[in-house]
mmCIF file of C-alpha atoms in Angstrom:
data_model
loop_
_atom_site.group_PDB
_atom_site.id
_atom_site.type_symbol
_atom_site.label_atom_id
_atom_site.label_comp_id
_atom_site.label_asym_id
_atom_site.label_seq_id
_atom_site.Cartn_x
_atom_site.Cartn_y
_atom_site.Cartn_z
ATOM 1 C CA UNK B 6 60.759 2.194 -4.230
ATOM 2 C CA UNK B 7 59.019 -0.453 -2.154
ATOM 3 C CA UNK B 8 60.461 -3.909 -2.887
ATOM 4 C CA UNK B 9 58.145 -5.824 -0.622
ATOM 5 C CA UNK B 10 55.419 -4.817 -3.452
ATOM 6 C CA UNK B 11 55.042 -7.589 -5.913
ATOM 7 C CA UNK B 12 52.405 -8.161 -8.329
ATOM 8 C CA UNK B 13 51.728 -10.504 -10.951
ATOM 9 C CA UNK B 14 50.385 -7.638 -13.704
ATOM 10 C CA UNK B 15 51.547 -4.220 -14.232
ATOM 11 C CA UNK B 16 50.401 -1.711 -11.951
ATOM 12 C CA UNK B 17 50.966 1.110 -10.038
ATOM 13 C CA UNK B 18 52.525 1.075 -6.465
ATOM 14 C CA UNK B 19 49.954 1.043 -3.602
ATOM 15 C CA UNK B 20 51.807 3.253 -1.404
ATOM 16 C CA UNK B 21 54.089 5.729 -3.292
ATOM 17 C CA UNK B 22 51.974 5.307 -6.844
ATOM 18 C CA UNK B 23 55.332 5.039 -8.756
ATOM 19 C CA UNK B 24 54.406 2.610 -11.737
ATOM 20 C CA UNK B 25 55.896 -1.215 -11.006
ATOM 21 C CA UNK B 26 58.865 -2.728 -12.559
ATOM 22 C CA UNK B 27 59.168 -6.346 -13.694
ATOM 23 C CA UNK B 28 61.717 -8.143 -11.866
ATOM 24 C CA UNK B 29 64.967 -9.000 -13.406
ATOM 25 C CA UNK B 30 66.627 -12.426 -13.040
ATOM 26 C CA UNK B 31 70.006 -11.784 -11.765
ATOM 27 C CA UNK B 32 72.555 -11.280 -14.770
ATOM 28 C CA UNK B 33 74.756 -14.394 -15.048
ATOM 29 C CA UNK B 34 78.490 -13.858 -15.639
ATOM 30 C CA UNK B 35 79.020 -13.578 -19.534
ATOM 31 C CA UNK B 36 82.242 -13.228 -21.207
ATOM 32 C CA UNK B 37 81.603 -9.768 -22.502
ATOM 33 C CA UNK B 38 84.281 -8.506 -25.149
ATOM 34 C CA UNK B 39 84.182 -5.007 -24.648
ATOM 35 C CA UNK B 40 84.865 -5.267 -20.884
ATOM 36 C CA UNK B 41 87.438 -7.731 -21.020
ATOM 37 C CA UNK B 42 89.317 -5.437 -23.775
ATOM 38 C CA UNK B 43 88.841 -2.081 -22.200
ATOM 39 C CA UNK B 44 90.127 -3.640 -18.871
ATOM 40 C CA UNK B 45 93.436 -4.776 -21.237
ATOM 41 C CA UNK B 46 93.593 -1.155 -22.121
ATOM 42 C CA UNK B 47 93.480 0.225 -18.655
ATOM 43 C CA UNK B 48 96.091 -1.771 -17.556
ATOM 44 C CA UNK B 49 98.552 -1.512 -20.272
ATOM 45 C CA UNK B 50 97.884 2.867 -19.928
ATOM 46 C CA UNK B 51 98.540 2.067 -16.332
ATOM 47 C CA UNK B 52 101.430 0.192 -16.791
ATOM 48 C CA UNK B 53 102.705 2.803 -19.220
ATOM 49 C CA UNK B 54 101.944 5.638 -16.971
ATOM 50 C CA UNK B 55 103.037 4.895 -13.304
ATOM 51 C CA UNK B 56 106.987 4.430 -14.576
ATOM 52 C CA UNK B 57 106.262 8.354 -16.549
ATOM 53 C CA UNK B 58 104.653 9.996 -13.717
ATOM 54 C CA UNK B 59 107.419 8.433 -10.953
ATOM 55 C CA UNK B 60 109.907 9.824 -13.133
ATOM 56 C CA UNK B 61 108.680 13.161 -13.303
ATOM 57 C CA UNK B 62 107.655 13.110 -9.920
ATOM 58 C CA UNK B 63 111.747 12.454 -9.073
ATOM 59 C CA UNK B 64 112.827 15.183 -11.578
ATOM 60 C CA UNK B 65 110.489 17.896 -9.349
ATOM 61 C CA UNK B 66 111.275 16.803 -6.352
ATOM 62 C CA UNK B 67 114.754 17.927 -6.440
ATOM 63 C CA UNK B 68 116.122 14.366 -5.907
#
């Protein structure tokens, strides 16, 4: 990938011949659904998890 290759049509790239890509404006920062409720569910797992795996960790460790 050559980024300083720019053209105005599609093409092929002059030095590697890999075809060109159309440049993408940068993604602006959406409220997106999905992530925001998968990131609730990682935390609350984590949240559930850490006090579990401390306890087992006491119960092996001969404590």
């Amino acid at each position: 990938m050559h980024p300083e290759i720019r053209r105005t049509e599609p093409g092929s790239c002059p030095i590697c011949g890999m075809a060109l890509e159309p440049v993408q404006p940068a993604a602006q920062a959406e409220s997106n659904p999905e992530l925001r409720d998968m990131t609730r569910r990682f935390w609350v797992g984590a949240a559930l998890a850490v006090p579990l795996l401390f306890s087992i960790w006491a119960r092996t460790s001969g404590r």
